[in-house]
Coordinates of C-alpha atoms (C1' of nucleotides) in Angstrom, one line a residue:
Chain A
X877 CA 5.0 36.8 48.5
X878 CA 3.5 34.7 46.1
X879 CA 4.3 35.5 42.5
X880 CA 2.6 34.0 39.2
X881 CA 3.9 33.1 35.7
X882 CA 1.1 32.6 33.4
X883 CA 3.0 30.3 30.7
X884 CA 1.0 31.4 27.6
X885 CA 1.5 28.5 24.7
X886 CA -1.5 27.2 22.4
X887 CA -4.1 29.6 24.4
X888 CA -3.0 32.7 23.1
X889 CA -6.6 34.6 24.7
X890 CA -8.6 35.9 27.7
X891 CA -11.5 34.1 27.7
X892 CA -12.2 30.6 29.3
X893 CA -8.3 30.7 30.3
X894 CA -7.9 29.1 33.6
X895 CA -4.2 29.3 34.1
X896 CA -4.7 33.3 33.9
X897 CA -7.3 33.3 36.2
X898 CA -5.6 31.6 38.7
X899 CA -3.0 34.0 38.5
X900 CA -5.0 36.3 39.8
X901 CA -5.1 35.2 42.8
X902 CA -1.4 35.6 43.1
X903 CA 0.0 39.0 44.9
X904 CA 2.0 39.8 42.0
X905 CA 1.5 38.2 38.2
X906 CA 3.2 37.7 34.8
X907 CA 2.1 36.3 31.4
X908 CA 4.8 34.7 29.6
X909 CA 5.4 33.6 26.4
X910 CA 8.9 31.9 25.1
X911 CA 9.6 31.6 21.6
X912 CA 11.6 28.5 21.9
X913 CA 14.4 27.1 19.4
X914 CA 13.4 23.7 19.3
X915 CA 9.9 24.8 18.0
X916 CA 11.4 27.1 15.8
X917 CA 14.1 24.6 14.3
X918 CA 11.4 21.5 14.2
X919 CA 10.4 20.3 10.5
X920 CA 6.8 21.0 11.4
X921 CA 8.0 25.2 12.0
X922 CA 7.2 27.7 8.8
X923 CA 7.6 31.2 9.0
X924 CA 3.7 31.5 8.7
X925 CA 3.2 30.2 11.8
X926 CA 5.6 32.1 13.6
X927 CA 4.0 35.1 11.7
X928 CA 0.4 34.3 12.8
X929 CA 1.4 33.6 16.4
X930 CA 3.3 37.2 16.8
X931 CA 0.0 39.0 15.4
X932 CA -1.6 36.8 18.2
X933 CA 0.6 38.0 20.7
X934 CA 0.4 41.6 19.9
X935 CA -3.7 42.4 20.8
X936 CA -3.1 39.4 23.2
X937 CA 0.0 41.8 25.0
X938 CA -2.4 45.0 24.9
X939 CA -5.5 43.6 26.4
X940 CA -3.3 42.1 29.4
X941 CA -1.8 45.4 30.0
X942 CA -5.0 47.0 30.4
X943 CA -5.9 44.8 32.9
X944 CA -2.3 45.3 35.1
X945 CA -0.7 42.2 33.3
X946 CA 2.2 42.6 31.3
X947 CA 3.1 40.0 29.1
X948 CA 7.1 39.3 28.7
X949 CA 8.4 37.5 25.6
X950 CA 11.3 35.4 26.0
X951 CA 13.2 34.1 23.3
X952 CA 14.6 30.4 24.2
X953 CA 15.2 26.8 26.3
X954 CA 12.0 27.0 28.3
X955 CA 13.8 25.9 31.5
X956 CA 16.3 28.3 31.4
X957 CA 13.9 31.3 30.3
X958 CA 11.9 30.1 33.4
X959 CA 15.1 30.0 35.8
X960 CA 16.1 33.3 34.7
X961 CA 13.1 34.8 35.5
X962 CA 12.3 33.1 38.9
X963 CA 15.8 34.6 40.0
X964 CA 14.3 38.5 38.5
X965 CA 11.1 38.1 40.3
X966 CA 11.2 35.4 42.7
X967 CA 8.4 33.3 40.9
X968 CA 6.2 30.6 43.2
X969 CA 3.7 29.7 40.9
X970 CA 3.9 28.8 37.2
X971 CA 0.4 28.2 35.8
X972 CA -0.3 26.8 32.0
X973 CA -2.8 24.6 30.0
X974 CA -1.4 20.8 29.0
X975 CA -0.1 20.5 25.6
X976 CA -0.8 17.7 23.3
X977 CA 2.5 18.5 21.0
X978 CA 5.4 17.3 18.9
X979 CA 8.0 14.9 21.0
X980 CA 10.3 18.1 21.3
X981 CA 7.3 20.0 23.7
X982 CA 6.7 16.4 25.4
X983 CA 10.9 16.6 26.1
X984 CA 10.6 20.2 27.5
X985 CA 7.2 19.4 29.8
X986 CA 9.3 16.9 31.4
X987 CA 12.3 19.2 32.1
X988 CA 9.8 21.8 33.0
X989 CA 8.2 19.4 35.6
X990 CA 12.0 18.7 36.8
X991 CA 13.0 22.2 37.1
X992 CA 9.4 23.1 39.3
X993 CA 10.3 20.1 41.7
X994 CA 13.9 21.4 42.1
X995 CA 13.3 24.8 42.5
X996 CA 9.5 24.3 44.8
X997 CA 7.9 26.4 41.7
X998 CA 4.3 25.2 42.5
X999 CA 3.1 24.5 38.6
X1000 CA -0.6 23.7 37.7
X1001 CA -1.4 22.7 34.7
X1002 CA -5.6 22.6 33.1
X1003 CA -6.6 20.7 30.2
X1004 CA -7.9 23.2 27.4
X1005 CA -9.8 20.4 25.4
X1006 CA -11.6 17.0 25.3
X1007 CA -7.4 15.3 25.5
X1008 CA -7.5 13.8 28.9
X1009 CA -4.1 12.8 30.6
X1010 CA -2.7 9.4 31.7
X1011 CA -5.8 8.5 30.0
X1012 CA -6.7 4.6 31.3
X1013 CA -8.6 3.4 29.1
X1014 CA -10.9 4.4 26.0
X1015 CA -14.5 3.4 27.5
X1016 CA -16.3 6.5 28.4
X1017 CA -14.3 8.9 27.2
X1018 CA -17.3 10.7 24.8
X1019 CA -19.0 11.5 27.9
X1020 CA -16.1 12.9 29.5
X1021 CA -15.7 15.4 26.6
X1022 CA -19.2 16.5 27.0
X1023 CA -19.0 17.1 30.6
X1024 CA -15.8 19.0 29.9
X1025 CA -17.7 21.2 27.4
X1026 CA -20.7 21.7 29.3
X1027 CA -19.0 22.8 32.5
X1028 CA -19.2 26.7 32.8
X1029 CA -16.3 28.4 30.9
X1030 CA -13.5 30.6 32.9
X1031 CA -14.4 34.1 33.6
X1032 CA -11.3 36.9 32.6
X1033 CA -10.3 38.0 36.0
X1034 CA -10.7 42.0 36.6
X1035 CA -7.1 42.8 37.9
X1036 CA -3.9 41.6 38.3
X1037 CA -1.4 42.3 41.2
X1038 CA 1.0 44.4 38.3
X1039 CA 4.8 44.8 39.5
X1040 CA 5.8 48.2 40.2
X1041 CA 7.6 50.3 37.7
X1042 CA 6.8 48.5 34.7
X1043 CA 6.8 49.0 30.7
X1044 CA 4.7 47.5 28.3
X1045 CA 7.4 45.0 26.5
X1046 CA 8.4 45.4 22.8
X1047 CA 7.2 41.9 20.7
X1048 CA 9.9 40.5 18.5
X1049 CA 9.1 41.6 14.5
X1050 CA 9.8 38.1 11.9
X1051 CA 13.0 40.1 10.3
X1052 CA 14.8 40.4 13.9
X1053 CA 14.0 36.1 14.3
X1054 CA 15.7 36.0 10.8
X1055 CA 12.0 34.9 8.6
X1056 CA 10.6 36.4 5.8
X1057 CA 7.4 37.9 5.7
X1058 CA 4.4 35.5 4.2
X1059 CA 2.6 36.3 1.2
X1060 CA -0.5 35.7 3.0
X1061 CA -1.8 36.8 6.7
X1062 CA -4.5 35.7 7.7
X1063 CA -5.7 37.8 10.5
X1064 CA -4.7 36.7 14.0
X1065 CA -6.0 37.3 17.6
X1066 CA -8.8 36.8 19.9
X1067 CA -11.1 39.6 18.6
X1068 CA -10.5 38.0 15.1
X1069 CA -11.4 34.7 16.3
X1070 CA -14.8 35.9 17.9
X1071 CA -16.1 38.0 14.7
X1072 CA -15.3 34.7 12.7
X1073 CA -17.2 32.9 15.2
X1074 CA -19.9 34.9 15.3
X1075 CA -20.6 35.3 11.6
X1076 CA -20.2 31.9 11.0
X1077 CA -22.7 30.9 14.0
X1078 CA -25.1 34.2 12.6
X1079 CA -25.3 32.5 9.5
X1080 CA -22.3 31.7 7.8
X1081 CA -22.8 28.3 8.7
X1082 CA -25.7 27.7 6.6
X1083 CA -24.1 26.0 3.7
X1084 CA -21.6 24.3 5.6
X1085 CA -22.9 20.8 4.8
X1086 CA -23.4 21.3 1.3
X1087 CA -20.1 23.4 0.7
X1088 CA -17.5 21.6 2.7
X1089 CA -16.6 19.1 -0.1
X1090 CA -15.4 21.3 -2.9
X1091 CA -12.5 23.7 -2.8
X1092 CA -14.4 25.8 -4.7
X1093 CA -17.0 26.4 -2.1
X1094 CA -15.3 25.2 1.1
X1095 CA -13.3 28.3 1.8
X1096 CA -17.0 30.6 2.3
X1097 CA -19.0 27.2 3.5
X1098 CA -16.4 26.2 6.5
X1099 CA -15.6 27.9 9.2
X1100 CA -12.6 28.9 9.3
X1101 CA -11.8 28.3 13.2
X1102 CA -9.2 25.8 12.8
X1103 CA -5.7 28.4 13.2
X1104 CA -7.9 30.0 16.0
X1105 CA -8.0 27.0 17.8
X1106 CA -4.9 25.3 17.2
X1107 CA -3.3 28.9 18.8
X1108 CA -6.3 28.7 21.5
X1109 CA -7.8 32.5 20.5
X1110 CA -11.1 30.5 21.3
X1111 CA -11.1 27.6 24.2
X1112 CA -12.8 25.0 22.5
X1113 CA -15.2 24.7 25.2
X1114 CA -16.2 28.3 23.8
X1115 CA -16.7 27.5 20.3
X1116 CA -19.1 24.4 21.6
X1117 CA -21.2 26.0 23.8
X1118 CA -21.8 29.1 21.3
X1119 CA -22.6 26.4 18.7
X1120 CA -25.2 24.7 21.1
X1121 CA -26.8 28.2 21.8
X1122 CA -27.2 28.8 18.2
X1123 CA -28.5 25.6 17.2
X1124 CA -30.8 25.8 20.1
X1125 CA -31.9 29.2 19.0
X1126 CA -31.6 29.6 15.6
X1127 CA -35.2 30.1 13.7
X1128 CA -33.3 29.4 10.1
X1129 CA -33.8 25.9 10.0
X1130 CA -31.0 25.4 6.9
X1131 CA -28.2 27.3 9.7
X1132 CA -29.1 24.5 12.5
X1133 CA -28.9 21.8 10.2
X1134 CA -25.3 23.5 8.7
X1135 CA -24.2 23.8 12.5
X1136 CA -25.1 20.3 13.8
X1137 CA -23.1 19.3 11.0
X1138 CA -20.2 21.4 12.3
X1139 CA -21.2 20.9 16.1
X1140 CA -20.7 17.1 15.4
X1141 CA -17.0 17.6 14.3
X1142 CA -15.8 19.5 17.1
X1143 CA -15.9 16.1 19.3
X1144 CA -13.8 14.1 16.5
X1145 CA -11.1 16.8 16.8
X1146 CA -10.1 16.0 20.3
X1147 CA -10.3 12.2 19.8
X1148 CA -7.9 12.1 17.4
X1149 CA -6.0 14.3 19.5
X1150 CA -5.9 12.0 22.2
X1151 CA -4.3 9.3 19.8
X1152 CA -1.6 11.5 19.9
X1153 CA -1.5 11.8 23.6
X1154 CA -1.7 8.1 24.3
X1155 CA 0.9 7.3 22.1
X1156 CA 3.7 9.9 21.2
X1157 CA 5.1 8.0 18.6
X1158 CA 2.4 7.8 16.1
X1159 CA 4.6 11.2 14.8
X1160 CA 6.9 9.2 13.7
X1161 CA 6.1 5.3 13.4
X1162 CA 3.4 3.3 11.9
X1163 CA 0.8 2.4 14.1
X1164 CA 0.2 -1.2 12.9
X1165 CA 4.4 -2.3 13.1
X1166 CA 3.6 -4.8 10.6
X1167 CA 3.9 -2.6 8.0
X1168 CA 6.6 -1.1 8.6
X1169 CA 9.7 -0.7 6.1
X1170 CA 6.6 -1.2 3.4
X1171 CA 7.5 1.7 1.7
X1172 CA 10.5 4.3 0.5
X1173 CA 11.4 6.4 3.5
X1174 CA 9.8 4.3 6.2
X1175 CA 13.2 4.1 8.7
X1176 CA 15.9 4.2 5.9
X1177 CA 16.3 7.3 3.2
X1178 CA 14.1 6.8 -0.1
X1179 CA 16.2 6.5 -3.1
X1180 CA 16.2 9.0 -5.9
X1181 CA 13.0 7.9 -7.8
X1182 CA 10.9 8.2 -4.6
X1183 CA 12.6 11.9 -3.8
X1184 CA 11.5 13.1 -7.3
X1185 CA 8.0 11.9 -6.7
X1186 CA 7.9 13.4 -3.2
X1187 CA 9.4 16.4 -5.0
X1188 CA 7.0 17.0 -7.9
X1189 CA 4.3 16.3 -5.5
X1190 CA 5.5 19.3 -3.0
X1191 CA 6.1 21.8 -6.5
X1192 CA 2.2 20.5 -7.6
X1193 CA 3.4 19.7 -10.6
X1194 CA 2.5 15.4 -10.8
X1195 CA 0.7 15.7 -13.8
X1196 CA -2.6 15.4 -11.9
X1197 CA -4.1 18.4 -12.6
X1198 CA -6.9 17.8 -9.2
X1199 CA -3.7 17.1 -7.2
X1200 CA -1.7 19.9 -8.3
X1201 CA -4.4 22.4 -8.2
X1202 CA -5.1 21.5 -4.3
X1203 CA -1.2 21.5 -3.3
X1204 CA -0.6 24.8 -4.8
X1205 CA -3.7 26.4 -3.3
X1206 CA -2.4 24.9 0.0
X1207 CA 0.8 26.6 -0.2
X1208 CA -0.2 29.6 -1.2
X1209 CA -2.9 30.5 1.1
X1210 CA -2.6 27.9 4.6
X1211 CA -5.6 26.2 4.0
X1212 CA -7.5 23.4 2.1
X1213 CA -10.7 21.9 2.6
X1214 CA -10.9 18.2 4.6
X1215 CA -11.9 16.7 1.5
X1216 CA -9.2 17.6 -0.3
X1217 CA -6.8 17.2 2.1
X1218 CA -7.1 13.6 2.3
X1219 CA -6.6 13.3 -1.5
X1220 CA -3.1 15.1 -1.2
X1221 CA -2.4 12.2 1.5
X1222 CA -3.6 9.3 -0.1
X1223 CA -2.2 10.7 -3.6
X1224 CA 1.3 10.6 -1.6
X1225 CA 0.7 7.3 0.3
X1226 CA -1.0 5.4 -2.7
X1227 CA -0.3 6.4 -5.9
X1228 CA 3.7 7.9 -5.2
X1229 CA 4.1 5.0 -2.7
X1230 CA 5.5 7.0 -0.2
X1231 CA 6.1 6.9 3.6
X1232 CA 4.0 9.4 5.1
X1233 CA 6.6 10.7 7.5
X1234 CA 8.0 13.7 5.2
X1235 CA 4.9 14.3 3.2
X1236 CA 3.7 14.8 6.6
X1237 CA 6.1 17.6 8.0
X1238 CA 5.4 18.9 4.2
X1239 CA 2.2 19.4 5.0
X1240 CA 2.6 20.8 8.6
X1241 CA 4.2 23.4 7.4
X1242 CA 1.9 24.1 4.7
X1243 CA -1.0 24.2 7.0
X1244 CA -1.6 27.1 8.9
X1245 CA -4.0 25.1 11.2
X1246 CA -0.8 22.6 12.1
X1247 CA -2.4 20.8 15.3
X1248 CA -0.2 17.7 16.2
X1249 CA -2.8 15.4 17.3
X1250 CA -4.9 15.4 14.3
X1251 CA -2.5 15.9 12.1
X1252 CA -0.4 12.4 12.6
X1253 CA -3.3 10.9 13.2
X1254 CA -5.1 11.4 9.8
X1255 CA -1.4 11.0 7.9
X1256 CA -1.7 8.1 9.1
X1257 CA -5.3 7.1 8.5
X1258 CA -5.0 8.6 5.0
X1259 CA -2.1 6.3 4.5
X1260 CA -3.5 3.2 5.2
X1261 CA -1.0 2.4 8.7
X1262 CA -3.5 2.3 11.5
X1263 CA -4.4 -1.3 10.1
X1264 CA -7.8 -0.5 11.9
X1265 CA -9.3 1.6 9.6
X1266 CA -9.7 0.7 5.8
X1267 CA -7.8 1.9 2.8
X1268 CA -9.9 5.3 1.9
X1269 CA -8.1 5.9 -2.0
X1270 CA -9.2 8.5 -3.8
X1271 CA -9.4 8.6 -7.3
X1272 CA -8.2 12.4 -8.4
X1273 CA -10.6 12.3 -11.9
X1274 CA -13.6 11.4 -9.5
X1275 CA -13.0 14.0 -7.2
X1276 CA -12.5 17.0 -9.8
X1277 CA -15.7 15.1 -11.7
X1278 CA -17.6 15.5 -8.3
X1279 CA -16.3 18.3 -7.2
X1280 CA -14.9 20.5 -9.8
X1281 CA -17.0 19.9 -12.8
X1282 CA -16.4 22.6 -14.7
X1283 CA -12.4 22.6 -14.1
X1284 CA -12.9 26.2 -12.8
X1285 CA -10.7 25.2 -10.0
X1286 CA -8.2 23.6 -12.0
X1287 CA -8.1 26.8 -14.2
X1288 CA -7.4 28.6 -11.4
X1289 CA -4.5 27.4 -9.7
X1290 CA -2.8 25.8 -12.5
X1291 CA -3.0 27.8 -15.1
X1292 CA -1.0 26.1 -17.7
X1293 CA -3.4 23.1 -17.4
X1294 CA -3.4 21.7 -21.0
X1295 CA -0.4 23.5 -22.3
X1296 CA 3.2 21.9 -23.5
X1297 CA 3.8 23.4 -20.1
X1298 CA 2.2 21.3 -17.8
X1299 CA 3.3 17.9 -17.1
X1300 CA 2.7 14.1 -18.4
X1301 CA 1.3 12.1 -14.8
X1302 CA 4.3 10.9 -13.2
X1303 CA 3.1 8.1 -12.4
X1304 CA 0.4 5.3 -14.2
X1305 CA -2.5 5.4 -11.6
X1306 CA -3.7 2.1 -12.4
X1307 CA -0.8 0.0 -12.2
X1308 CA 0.4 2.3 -9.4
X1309 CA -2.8 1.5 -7.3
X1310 CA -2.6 -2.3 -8.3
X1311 CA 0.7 -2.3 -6.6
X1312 CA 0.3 -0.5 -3.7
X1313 CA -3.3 -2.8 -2.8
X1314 CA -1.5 -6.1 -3.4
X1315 CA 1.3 -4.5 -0.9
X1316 CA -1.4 -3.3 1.8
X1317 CA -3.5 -6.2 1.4
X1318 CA -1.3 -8.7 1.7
X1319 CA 0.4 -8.0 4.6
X1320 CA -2.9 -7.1 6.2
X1321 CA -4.0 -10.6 5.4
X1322 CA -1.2 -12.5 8.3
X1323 CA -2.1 -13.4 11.3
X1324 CA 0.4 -11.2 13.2
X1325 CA -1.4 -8.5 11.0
X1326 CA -4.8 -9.2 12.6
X1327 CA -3.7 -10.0 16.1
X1328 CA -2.2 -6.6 15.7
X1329 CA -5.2 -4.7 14.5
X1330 CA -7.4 -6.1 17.7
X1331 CA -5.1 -4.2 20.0
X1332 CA -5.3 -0.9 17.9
X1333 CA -8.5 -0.7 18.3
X1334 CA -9.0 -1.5 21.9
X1335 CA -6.4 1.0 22.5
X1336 CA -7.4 3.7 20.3
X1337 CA -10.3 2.8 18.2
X1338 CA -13.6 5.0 19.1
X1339 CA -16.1 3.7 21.4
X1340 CA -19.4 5.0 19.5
X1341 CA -21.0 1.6 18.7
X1342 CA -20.4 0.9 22.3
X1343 CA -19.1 -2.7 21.8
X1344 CA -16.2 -4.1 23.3
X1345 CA -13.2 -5.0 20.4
X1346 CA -13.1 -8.8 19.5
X1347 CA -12.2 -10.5 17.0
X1348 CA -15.4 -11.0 15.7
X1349 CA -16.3 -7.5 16.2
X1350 CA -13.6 -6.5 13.7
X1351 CA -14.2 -9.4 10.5
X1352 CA -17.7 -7.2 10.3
X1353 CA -17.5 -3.8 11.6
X1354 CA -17.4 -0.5 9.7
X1355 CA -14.8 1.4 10.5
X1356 CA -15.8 2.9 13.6
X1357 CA -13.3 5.9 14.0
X1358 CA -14.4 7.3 10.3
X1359 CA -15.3 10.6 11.8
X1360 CA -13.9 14.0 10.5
X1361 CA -11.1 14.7 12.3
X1362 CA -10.4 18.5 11.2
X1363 CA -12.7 21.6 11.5
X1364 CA -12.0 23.8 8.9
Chain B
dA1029 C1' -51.9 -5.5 -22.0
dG1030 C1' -48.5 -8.5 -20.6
dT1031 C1' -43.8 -10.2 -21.2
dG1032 C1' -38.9 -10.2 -21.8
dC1033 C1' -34.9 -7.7 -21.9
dA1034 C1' -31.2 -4.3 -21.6
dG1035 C1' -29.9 -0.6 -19.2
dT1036 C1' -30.2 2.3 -14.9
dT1037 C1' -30.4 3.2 -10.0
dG1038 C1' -29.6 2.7 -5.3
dA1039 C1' -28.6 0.0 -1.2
dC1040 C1' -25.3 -2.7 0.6
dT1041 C1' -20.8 -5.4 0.7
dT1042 C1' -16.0 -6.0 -0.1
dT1043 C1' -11.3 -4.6 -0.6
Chain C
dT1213 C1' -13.4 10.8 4.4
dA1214 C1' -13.1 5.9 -1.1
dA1215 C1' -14.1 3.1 -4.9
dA1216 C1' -15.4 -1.1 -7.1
dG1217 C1' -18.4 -4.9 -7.1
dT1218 C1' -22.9 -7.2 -6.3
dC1219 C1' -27.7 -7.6 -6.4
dA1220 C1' -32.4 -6.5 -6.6
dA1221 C1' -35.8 -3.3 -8.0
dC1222 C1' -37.1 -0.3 -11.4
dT1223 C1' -37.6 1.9 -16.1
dG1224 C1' -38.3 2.3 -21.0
dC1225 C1' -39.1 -0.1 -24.9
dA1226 C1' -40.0 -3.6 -28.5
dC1227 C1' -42.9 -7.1 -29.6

DNA sequence: AGTGCAGTTGACTTT
DNA sequence: TAAAGTCAACTGCAC
């Protein structure tokens, strides 16, 4: 008897799921979903996430069951979760989308992919995005991603072969995995992810363009897919297609121009997620190896000075009021706009001269959104260590003058702006910023420096201007990977 | 009315 | 996704 184990990971949903469907074709079927250790002990794991995933799981259990699949929830090592439950049901098939993850999910596919040889477990794997596998080379990978997209999504299958004599399991609660309860839910689960889909596509996405910049505005203007698809409540293939059918028939001409603006962003999300793919390391090492050891924290531990920088800069309290106001809204609610973002980043990378390896799990755990791929990526395009794209530094009195004119946003997350409270800036920005150029630059400007940057690019660099890398290409070019890597 | 000039604006380049 | 610098075109104004 053939018997299938839907592995359920970052595709918490129904829809466009190919892995479930081809359990249905199985005589008898499971979903499965193991809450493993090794996520839950990484630096990149907040009690958030574990929080929005469990209020994922919970519509995501019910709606199986009604269709005769029950969903178990295993709590940890993937391989031995899997071995235990081959022996209970006599599993043949194991059926999952790929995974473009931390090195600790790269570690377990591999043991996974040991374990299914060993014991004849037949597993199949489907990609869920534009990320394509053992990935040869970068040259026509934009069309790739487009065919992906267009093809026709997954339909839900109607009925599952259900074991006999079973219960509807009971999900883990945060207090029995030992976390607290966040101060802020945002609401979880593939009915959720549709509505905001929908409203955003009905019209919500009309001042996307002109919103996205500020975090006044941003958190109305955006979307707000981005924890729906890093837990896979929509495929992205879904959220494309819908955007194309509303562009394509939308009669408000300011909503088309808002979603072409979105639909245009969707693409740069998987290509930075490929980065990621290609080369696992990027998590943790520079990209361009010339700089490495450049600065505190970059492969030995950063000395006191550079931990109370890194500190006051995780507390918002640098004496940048811009700054301060972004990281706290961060923590407090999940989410910042791109924008803003990027000036947390560069504020860390530039002006507190620090490596962007623990700002960066910081920040993963600060963002509800966390998505691997992108994330390391743009740490490390934000920081300057690609040495292929060029130093983007923003100035924290520009962005509030642009962005924030009338300090409303200042006022509102840090309160004590202007008071004996609120501290003198930890650092002098301009002699900060002459240092940290002089450091960049100058390394940048050696020949192994250059030699190195032509092979970034061929390996990673986008192919839009569809010339090949050469050195002469890259003494003029633009920076050709400057796309927005995050859909918020 | 035309000219010279300081200051402004925007496109484009450089870092 | 940046910001500073350069340059040329433009503007307002005094003469």
């Amino acid at each position: 008897m053939s018997v299938g184990l839907v592995w359920f990971k970052r595709d918490l949903r129904l829809r466009d799921h190919a892995a479930l469907a081809q359990a249905a074709q199985c005589e008898r079927a499971f979903g499965l979903f193991i809450i493993e250790p090794a996520w839950l002990e990484s630096f990149e794991c907040d009690p958030r996430h574990v929080d929005f995933l469990l209020r994922c799981l919970a519509p995501l259990q019910a709606a199986l069951w009604q269709r005769g699949l029950p969903l178990l929830v295993r709590m940890g090592e993937a391989v031995q979760v899997l071995e235990s439950l081959r022996r209970q049901w006599g599993v043949t098939h194991l059926f999952s989308h790929e995974e473009t993850g931390p090195a600790w999910s790269y570690a377990r596919d591999i043991s996974v992919g040991r374990w299914s040889r060993l014991q004849d477990v037949q597993w199949q794997e489907w990609p869920q995005t534009g990320v394509v596998r053992r990935l040869r080379s970068r040259d026509g990978w934009a069309a790739r991603w487009t065919r992906r997209m267009e093809a026709p999504q997954v339909a839900i299958p109607s009925g599952f072969g259900t074991p006999p004599g079973m219960q509807p399991e009971r999900l883990p609660t945060l207090a029995e995995l030992g976390l607290p309860t966040p101060r802020v839910q945002a609401a979880a689960g593939e009915a959720v992810a549709w509505d905001s889909l929908r409203a955003f596509l009905g019209g919500g996405g009309r001042h996307y363009r002109r919103g996205l910049s500020s975090p006044l505005t941003a958190p109305d203007a955006c979307s707000r897919l981005s924890a729906h698809l890093a837990f896979g409540t929509l495929s992205m293939r879904s959220v494309h297609q819908a955007t194309e059918l509303a562009i394509e028939h939308s009669a408000d001409r300011d909503l088309a121009y808002g979603l072409r603006g979105f639909a245009s962003r969707l693409r740069w999300h998987c290509h930075f997620m490929q980065k990621l793919e290609d080369q696992p390391d990027i998590e943790w090492r520079n990209v361009a190896r010339s700089l490495d050891g450049l600065r505190p924290g970059d492969g030995a531990a950063w000395g006191q000075e550079a931990q109370a920088r890194f500190d006051a800069w995780c507390a918002g309290r640098t004496g940048y009021p811009m700054v301060d106001a972004c990281m706290r809204q961060l923590c407090a609610t999940g989410w910042l706009n791109f924008r803003m973002r990027a000036m947390l980043v560069s504020f860390a990378a530039y002006h507190l001269w620090l490596h962007w390896r623990a700002p960066g799990l910081f920040l993963a755990r600060q963002f509800l959104d966390f998505e691997p791929g992108i994330h390391w990526s743009q740490m490390q395009m934000q920081s300057g260590t690609t040495g292929i794209n060029t130093l983007r530094i923003y100035s924290p009195a520009k962005q509030a003058r642009d962005h924030d004119p009338l300090g409303e946003y200042v006022r509102r997350w840090v309160p004590e702006y202007g008071s004996c409270a609120y501290p003198d800036p930890i650092v002098d920005e301009k002699s900060a910023l002459a240092q940290a150029k002089e450091a960049l630059y100058g390394q940048r400007r050696s020949s192994s420096a250059r030699a190195e940057a032509d092979a970034i690019q061929d390996r990673h660099g986008s192919r839009k201007s569809g010339l090949p890398a050469t050195a002469g290409r890259r003494s003029r070019q633009k920076a050709p990977d400057a796309g927005q890597g995050v859909l918020f």
